[in-house]
PDB file of C-alpha atoms in Angstrom:
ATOM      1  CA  UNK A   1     -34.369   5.560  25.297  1.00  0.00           C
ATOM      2  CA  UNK A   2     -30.957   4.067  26.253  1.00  0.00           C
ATOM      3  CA  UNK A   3     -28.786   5.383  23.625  1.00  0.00           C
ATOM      4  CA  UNK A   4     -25.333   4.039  23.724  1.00  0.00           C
ATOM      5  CA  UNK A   5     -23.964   6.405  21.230  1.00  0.00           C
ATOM      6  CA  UNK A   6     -24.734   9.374  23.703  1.00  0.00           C
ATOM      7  CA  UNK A   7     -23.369  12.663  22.521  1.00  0.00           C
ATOM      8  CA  UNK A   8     -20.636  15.192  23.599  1.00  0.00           C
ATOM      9  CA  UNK A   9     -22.385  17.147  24.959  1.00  0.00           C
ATOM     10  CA  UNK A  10     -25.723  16.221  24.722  1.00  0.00           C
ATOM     11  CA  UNK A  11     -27.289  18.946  22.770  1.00  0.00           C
ATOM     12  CA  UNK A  12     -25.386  19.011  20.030  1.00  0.00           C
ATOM     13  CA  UNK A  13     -27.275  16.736  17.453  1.00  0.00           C
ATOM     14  CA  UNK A  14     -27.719  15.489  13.747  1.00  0.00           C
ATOM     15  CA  UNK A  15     -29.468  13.506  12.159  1.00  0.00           C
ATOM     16  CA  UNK A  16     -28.087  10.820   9.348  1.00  0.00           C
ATOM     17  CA  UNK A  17     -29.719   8.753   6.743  1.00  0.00           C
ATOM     18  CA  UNK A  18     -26.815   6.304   6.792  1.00  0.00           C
ATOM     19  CA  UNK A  19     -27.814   2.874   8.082  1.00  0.00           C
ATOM     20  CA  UNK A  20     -27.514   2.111  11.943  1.00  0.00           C
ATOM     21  CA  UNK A  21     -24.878  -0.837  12.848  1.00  0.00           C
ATOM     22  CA  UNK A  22     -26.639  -4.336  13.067  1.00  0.00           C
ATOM     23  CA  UNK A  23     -28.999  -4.636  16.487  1.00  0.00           C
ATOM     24  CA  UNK A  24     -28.624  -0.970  16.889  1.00  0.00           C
ATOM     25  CA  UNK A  25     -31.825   1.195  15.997  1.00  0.00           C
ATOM     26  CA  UNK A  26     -30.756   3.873  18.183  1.00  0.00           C
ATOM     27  CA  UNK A  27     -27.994   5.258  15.758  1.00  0.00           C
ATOM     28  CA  UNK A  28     -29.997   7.166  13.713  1.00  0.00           C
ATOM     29  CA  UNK A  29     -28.087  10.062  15.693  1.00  0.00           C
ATOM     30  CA  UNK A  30     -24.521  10.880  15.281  1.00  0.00           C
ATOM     31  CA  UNK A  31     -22.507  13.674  17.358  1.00  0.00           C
ATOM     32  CA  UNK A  32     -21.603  16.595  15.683  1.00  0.00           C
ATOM     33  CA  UNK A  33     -18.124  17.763  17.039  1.00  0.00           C
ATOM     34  CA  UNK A  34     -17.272  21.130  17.383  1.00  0.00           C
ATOM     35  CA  UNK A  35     -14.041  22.857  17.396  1.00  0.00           C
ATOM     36  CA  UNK A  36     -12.959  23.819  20.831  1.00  0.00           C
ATOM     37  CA  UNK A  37     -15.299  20.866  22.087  1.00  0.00           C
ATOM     38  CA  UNK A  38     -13.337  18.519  24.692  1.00  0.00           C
ATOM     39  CA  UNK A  39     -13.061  15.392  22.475  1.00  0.00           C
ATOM     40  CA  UNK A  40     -14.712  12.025  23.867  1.00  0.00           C
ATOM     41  CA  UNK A  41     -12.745   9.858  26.101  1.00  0.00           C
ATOM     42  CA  UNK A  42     -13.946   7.151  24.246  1.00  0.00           C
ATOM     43  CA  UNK A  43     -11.921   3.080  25.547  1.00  0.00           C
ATOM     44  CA  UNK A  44     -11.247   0.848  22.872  1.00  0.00           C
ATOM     45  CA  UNK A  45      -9.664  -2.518  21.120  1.00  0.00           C
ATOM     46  CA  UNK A  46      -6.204  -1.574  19.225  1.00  0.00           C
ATOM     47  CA  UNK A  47      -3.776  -3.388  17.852  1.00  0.00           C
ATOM     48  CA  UNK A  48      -1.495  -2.050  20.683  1.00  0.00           C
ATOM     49  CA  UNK A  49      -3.998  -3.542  23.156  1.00  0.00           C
ATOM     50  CA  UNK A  50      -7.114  -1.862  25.018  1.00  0.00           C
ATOM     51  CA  UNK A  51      -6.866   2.354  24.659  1.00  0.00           C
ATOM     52  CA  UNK A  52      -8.736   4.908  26.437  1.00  0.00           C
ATOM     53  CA  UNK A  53      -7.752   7.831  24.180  1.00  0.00           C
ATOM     54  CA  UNK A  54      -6.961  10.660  26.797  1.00  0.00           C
ATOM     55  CA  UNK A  55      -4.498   8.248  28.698  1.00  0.00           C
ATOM     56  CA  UNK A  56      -2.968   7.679  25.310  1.00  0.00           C
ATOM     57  CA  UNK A  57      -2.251  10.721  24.262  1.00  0.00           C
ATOM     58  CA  UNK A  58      -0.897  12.251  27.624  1.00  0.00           C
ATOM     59  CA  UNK A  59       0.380  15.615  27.082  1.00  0.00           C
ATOM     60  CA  UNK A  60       0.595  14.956  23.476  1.00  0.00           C
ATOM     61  CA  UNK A  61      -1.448  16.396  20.803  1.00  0.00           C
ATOM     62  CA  UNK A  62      -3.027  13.482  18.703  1.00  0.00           C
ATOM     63  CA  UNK A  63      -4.416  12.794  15.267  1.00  0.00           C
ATOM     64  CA  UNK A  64      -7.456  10.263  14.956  1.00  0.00           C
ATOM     65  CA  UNK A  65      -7.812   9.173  11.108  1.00  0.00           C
ATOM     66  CA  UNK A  66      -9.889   7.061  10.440  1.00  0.00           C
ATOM     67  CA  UNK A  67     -10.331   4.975   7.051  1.00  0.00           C
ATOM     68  CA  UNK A  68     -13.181   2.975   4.918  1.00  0.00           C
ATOM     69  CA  UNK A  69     -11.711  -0.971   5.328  1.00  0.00           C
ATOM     70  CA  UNK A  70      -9.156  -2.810   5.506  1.00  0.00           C
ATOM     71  CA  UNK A  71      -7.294  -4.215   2.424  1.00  0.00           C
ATOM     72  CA  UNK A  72      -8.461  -1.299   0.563  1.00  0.00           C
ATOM     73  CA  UNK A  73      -5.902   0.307  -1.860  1.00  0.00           C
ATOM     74  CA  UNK A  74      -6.425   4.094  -1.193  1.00  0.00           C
ATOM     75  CA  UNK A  75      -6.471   2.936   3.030  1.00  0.00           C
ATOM     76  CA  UNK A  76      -3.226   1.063   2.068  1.00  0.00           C
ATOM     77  CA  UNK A  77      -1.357   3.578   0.696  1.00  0.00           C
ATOM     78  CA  UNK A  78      -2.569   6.593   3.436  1.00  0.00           C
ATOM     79  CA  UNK A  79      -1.693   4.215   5.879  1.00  0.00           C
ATOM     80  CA  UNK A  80       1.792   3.545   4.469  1.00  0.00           C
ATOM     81  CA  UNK A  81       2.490   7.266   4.064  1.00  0.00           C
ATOM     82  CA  UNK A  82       1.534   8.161   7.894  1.00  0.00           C
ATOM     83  CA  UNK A  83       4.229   5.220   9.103  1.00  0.00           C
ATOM     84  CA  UNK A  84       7.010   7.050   6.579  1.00  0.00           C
ATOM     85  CA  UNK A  85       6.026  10.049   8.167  1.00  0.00           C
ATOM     86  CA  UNK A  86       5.511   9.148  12.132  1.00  0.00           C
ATOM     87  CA  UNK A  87       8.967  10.580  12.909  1.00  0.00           C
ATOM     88  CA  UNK A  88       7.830  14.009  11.655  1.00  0.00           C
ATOM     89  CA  UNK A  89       4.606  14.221  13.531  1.00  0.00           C
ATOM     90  CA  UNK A  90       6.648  12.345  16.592  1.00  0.00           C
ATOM     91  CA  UNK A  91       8.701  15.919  16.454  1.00  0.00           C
ATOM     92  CA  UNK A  92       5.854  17.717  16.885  1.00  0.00           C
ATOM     93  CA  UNK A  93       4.872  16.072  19.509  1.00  0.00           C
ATOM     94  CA  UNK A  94       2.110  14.516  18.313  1.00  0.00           C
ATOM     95  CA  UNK A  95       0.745  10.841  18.647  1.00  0.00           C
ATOM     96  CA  UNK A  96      -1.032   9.399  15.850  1.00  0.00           C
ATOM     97  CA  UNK A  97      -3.951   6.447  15.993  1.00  0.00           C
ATOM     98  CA  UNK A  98      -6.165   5.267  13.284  1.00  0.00           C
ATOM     99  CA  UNK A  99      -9.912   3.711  12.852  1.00  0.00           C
ATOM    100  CA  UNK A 100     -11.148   1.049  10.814  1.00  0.00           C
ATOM    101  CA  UNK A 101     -14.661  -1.044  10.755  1.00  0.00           C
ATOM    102  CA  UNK A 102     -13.086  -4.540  10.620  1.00  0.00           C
ATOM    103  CA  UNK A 103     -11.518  -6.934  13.234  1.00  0.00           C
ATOM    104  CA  UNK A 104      -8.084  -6.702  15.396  1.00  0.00           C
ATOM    105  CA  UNK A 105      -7.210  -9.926  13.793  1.00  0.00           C
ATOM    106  CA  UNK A 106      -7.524  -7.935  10.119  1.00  0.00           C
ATOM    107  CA  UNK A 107      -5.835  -4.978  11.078  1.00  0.00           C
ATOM    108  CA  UNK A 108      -2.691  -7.209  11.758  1.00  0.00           C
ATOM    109  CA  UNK A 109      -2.827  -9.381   8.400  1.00  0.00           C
ATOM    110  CA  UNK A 110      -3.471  -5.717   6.910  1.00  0.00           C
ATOM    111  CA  UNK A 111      -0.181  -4.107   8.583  1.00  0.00           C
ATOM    112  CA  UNK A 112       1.778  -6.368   6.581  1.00  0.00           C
ATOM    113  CA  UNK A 113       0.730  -5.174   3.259  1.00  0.00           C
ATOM    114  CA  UNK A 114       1.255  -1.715   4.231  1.00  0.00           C
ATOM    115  CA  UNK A 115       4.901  -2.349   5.762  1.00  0.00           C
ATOM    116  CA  UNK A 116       5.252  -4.675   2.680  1.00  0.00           C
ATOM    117  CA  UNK A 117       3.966  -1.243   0.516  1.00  0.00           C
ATOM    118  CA  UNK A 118       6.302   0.710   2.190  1.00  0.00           C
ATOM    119  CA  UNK A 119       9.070  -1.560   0.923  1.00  0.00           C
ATOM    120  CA  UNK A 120       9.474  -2.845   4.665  1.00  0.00           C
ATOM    121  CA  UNK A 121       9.773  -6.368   5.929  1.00  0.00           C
ATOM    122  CA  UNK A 122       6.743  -7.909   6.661  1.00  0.00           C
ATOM    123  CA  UNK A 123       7.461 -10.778   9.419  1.00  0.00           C
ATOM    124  CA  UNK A 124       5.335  -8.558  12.306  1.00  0.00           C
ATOM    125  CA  UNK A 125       2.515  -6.718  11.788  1.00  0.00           C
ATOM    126  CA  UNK A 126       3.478  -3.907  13.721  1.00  0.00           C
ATOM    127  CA  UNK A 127       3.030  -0.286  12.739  1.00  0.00           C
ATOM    128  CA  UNK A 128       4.426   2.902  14.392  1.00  0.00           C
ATOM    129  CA  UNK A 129       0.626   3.484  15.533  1.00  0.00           C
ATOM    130  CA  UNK A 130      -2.366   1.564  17.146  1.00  0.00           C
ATOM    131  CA  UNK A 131      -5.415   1.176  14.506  1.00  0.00           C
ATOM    132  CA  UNK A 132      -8.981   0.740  16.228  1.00  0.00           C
ATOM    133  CA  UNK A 133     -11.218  -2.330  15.964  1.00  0.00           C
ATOM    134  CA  UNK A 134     -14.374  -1.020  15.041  1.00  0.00           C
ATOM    135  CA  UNK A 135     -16.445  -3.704  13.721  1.00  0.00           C
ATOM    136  CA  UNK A 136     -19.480  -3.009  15.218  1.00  0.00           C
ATOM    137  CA  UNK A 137     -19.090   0.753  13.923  1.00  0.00           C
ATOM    138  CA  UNK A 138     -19.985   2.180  17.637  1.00  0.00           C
ATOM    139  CA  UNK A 139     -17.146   4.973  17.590  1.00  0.00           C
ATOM    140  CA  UNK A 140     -17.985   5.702  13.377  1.00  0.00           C
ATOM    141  CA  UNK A 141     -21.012   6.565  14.253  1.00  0.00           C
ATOM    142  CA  UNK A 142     -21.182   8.007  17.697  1.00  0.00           C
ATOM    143  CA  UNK A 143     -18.447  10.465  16.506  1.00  0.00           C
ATOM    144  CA  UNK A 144     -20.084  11.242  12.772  1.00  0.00           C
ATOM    145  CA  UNK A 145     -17.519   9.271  10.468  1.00  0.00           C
ATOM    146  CA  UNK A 146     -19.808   7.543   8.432  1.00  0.00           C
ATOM    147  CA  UNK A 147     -20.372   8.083   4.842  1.00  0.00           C
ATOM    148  CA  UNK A 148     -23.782   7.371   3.507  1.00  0.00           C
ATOM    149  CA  UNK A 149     -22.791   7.143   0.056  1.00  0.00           C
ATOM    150  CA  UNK A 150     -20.360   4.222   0.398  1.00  0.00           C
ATOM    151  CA  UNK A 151     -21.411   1.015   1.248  1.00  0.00           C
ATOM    152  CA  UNK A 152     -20.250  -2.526   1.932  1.00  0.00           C
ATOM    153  CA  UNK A 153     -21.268  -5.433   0.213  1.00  0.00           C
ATOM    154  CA  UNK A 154     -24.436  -5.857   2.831  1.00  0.00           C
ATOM    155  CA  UNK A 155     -25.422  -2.030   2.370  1.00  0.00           C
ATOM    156  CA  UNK A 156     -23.942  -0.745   5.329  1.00  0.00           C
ATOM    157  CA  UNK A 157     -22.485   2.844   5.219  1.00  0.00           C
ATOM    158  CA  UNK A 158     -18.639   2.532   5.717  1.00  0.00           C
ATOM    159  CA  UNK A 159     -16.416   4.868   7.426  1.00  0.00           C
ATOM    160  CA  UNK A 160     -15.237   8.481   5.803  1.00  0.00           C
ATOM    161  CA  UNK A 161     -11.500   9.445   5.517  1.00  0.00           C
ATOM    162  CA  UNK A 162     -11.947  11.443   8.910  1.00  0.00           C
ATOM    163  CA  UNK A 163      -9.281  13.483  10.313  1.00  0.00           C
ATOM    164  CA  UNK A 164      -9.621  14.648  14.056  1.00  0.00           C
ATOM    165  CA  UNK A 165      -6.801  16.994  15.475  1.00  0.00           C
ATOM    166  CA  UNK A 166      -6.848  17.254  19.289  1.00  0.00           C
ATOM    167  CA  UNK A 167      -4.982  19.594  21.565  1.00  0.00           C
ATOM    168  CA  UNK A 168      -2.980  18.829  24.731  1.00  0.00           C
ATOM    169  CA  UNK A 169      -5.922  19.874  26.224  1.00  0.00           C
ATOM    170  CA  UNK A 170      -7.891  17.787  24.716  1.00  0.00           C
ATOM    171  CA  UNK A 171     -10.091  19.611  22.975  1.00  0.00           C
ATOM    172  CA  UNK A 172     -10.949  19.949  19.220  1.00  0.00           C
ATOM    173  CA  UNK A 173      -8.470  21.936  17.340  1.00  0.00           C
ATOM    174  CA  UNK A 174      -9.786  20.557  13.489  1.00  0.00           C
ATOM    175  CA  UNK A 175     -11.464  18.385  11.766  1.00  0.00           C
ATOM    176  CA  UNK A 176     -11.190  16.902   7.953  1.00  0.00           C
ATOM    177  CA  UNK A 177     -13.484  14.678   6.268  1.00  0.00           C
ATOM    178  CA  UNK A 178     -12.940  13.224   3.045  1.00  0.00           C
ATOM    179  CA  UNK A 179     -14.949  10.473   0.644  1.00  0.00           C
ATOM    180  CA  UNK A 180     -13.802   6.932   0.303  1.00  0.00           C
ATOM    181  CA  UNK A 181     -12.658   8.279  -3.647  1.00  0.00           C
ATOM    182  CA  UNK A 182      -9.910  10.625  -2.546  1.00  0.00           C
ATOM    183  CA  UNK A 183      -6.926  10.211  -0.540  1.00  0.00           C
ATOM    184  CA  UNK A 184      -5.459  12.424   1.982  1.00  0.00           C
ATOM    185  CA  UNK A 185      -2.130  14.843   2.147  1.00  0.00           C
ATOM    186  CA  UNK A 186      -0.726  13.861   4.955  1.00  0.00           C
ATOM    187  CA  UNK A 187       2.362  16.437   3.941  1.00  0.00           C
ATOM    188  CA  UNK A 188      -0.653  19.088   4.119  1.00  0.00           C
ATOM    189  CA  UNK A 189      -1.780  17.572   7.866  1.00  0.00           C
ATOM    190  CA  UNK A 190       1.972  18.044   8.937  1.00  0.00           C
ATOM    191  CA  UNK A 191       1.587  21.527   7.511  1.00  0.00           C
ATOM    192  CA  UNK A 192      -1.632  22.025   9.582  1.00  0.00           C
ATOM    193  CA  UNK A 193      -0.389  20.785  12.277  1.00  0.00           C
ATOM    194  CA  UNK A 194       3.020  23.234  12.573  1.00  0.00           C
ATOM    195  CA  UNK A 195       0.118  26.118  11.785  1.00  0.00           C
ATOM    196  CA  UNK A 196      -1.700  25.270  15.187  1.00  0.00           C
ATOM    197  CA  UNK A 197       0.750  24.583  17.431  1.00  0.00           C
ATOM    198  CA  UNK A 198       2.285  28.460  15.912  1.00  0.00           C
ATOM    199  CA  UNK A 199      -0.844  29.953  16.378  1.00  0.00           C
ATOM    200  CA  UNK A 200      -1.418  28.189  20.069  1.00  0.00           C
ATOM    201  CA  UNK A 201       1.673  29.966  21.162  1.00  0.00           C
ATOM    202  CA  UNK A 202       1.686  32.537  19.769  1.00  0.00           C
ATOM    203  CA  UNK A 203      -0.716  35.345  19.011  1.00  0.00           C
ATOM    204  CA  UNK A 204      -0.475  35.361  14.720  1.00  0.00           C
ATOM    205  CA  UNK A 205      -2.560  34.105  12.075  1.00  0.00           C
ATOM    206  CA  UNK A 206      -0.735  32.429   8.813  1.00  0.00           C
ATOM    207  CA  UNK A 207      -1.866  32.594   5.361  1.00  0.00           C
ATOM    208  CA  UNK A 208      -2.845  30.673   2.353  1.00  0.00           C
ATOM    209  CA  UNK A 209       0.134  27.954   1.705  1.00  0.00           C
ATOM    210  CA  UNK A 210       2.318  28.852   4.947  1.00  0.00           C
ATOM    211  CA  UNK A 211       4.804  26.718   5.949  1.00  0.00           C
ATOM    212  CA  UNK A 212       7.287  26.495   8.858  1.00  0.00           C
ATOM    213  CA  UNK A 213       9.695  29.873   8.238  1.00  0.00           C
ATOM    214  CA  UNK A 214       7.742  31.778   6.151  1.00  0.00           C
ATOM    215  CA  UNK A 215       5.967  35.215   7.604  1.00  0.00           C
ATOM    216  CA  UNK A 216       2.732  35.271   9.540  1.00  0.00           C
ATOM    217  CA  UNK A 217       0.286  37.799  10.000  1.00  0.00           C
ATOM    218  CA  UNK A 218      -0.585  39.993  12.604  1.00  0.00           C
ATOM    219  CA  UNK A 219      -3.984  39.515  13.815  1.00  0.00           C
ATOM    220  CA  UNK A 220      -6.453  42.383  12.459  1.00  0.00           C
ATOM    221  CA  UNK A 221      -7.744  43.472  16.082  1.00  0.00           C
ATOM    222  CA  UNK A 222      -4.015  43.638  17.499  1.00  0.00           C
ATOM    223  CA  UNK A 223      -3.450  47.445  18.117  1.00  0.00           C
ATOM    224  CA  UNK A 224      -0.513  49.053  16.114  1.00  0.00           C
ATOM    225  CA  UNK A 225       1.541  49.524  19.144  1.00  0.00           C
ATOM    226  CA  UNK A 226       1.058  46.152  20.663  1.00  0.00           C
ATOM    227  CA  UNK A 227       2.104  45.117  17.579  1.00  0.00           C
ATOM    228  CA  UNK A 228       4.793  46.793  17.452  1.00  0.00           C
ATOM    229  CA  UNK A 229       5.579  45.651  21.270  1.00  0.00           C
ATOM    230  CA  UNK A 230       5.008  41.679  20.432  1.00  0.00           C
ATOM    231  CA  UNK A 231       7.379  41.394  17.005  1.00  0.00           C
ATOM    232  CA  UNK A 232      10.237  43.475  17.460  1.00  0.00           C
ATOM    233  CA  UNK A 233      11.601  41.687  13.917  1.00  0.00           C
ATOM    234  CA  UNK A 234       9.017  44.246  12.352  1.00  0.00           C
ATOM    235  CA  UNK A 235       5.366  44.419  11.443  1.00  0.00           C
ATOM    236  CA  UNK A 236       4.519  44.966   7.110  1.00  0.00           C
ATOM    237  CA  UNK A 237       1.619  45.857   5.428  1.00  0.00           C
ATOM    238  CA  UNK A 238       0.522  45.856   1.851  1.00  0.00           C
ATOM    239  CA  UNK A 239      -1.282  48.178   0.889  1.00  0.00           C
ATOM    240  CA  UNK A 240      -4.489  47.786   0.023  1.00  0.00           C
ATOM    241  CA  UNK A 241      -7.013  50.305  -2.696  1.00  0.00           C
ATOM    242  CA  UNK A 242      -9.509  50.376   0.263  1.00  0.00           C
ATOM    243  CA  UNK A 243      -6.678  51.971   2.512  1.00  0.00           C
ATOM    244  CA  UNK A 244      -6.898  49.570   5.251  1.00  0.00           C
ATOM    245  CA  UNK A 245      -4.342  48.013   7.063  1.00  0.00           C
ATOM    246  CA  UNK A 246      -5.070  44.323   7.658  1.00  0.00           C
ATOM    247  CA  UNK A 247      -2.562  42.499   5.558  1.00  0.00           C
ATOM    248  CA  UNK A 248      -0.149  42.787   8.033  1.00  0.00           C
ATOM    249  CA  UNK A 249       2.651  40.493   8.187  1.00  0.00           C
ATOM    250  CA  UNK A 250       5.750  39.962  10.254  1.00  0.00           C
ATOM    251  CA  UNK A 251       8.484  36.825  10.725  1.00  0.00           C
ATOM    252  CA  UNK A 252       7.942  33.334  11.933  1.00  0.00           C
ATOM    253  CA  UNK A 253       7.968  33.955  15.738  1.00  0.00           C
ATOM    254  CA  UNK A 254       9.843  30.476  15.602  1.00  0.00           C
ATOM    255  CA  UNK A 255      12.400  31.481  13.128  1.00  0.00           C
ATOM    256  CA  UNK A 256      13.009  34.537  12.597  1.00  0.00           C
ATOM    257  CA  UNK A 257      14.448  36.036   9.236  1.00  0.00           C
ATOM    258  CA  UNK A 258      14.355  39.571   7.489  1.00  0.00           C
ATOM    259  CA  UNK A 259      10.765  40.803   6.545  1.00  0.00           C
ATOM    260  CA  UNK A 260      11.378  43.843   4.529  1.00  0.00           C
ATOM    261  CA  UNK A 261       9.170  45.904   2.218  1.00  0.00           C
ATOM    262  CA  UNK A 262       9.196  45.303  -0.968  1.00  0.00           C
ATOM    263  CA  UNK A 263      10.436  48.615  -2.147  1.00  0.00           C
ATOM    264  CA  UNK A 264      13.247  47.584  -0.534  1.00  0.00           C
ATOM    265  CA  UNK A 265      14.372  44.328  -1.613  1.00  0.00           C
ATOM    266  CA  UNK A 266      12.829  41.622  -3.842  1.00  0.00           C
ATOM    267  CA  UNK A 267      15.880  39.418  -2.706  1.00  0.00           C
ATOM    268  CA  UNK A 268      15.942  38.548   0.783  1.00  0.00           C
ATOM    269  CA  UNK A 269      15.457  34.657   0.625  1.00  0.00           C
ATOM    270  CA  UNK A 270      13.587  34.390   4.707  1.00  0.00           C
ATOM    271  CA  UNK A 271      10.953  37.753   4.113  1.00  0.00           C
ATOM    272  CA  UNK A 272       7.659  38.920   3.423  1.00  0.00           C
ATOM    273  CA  UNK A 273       8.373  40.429   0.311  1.00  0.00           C
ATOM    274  CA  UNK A 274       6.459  37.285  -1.782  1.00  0.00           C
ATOM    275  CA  UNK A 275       3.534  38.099   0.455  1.00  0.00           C
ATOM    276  CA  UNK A 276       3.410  42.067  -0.042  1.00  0.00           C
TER     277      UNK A 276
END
């Protein structure tokens, strides 16, 4: 069978009871990707013009979201909190492009509500990212996005709130997906995002709720002395009724500040002591 939605890599199947686009029985298959898997170099319509996604993003990191339909309210307002915060993510290095199932000539009339949401003039219909034409739903359901639960008003399955984070090396680094019903923290993505790139330079872990500048922990398999060798700042453990040592904690690599016991101090404003 000539399958056009042909999977990365080719093993690596499930099955769906969400509809198949229109002429397309084949689709009954969508590709399940996993992290650390080199995302697909998929080409495609934008609103910036044709894209082929790993000449896009370059050396960058990138973010594909994708959303249900156009002139949607919840789309609307995700999409008007990614432009506010394209100069953050831009920062980071990291180039953003979103997914919707409806025409390049909708995206554009769309863009203007969502500058006009943002309080921005609405002349051009340009946002500070390319949104994909997807009409036919080829890349929604060749890379899983579809949600079976929500259709359009001819039954077909629309597209999930899908978040794909890919490394400059173009491979998988995580993946989100969300119903049509709930919106997205895109503050939260930022925060994810600042937690990978750490953690891909670096050899530490970071907890529940980290942000930039708060400690990190030591990973559990990381010898006491090598340890000891990699943070020079200081390595902290709470301790623990079973006696182990694996909360282990030590400053932001990136920015370093005091982590001190808590014995010690319950004062030092940049430390561990909140986390011990």
């Amino acid at each position: 069978m000539d399958l056009f939605c042909r999977p990365w890599p080719p093993q690596r199947l499930i099955v769906t009871t969400a509809s198949p686009p229109p002429g397309c029985a084949c689709c009954v298959f969508q590709t399940r990707l996993l992290l650390g898997d080199v995302f697909p170099n998929f080409e495609a319509e934008t609103t910036c013009g044709r894209v082929k996604l790993h000449e896009y993003l370059g050396d960058s990191w990138g973010i594909l979201f994708s959303h249900p339909r156009d002139y949607t309210p919840v789309c609307t307002t995700e999409l008007g909190r990614v432009a506010r915060l394209s100069g953050e993510f831009s920062k980071r290095g990291v180039k953003l492009i979103a997914l919707s199932i409806d025409s390049l000539e909708d995206h554009c009339g769309w863009s203007k509500d969502i500058l006009a949401y943002n309080c921005e003039k609405s002349e051009c219909c340009k946002l500070p990212y390319p949104i994909i034409a997807d009409s036919k739903r080829e890349l929604a359901v060749a890379l899983g996005m579809l949600d079976p639960n929500e259709k359009d008003k001819d039954g077909l399955p629309l597209t999930a709130r899908c978040v794909f984070v890919i490394g400059t090396d173009k491979r998988l680094k995580l993946s989100l997906l969300y119903p049509a019903t709930t919106g997205r923290s895109f503050d939260e993505i930022l925060r994810v995002v600042d937690s990978l790139q750490l953690t891909a330079e670096k050899r530490v872990a970071t907890p529940a709720d980290w942000k930039p500048g708060e400690c990190v922990m030591v990973p559990p398999n990381m010898p006491e002395e090598e340890a000891a060798t990699l943070f020079p700042a200081g390595v902290f453990s709470k301790e623990l009724p079973s006696g182990k040592k694996y909360l282990r904690y030590t400053p932001d690599p990136r920015n370093q500040g005091e982590c001190v016991d808590t014995e010690r101090s319950q004062t030092e404003p940049n430390s561990c002591t909140s986390l011990l």
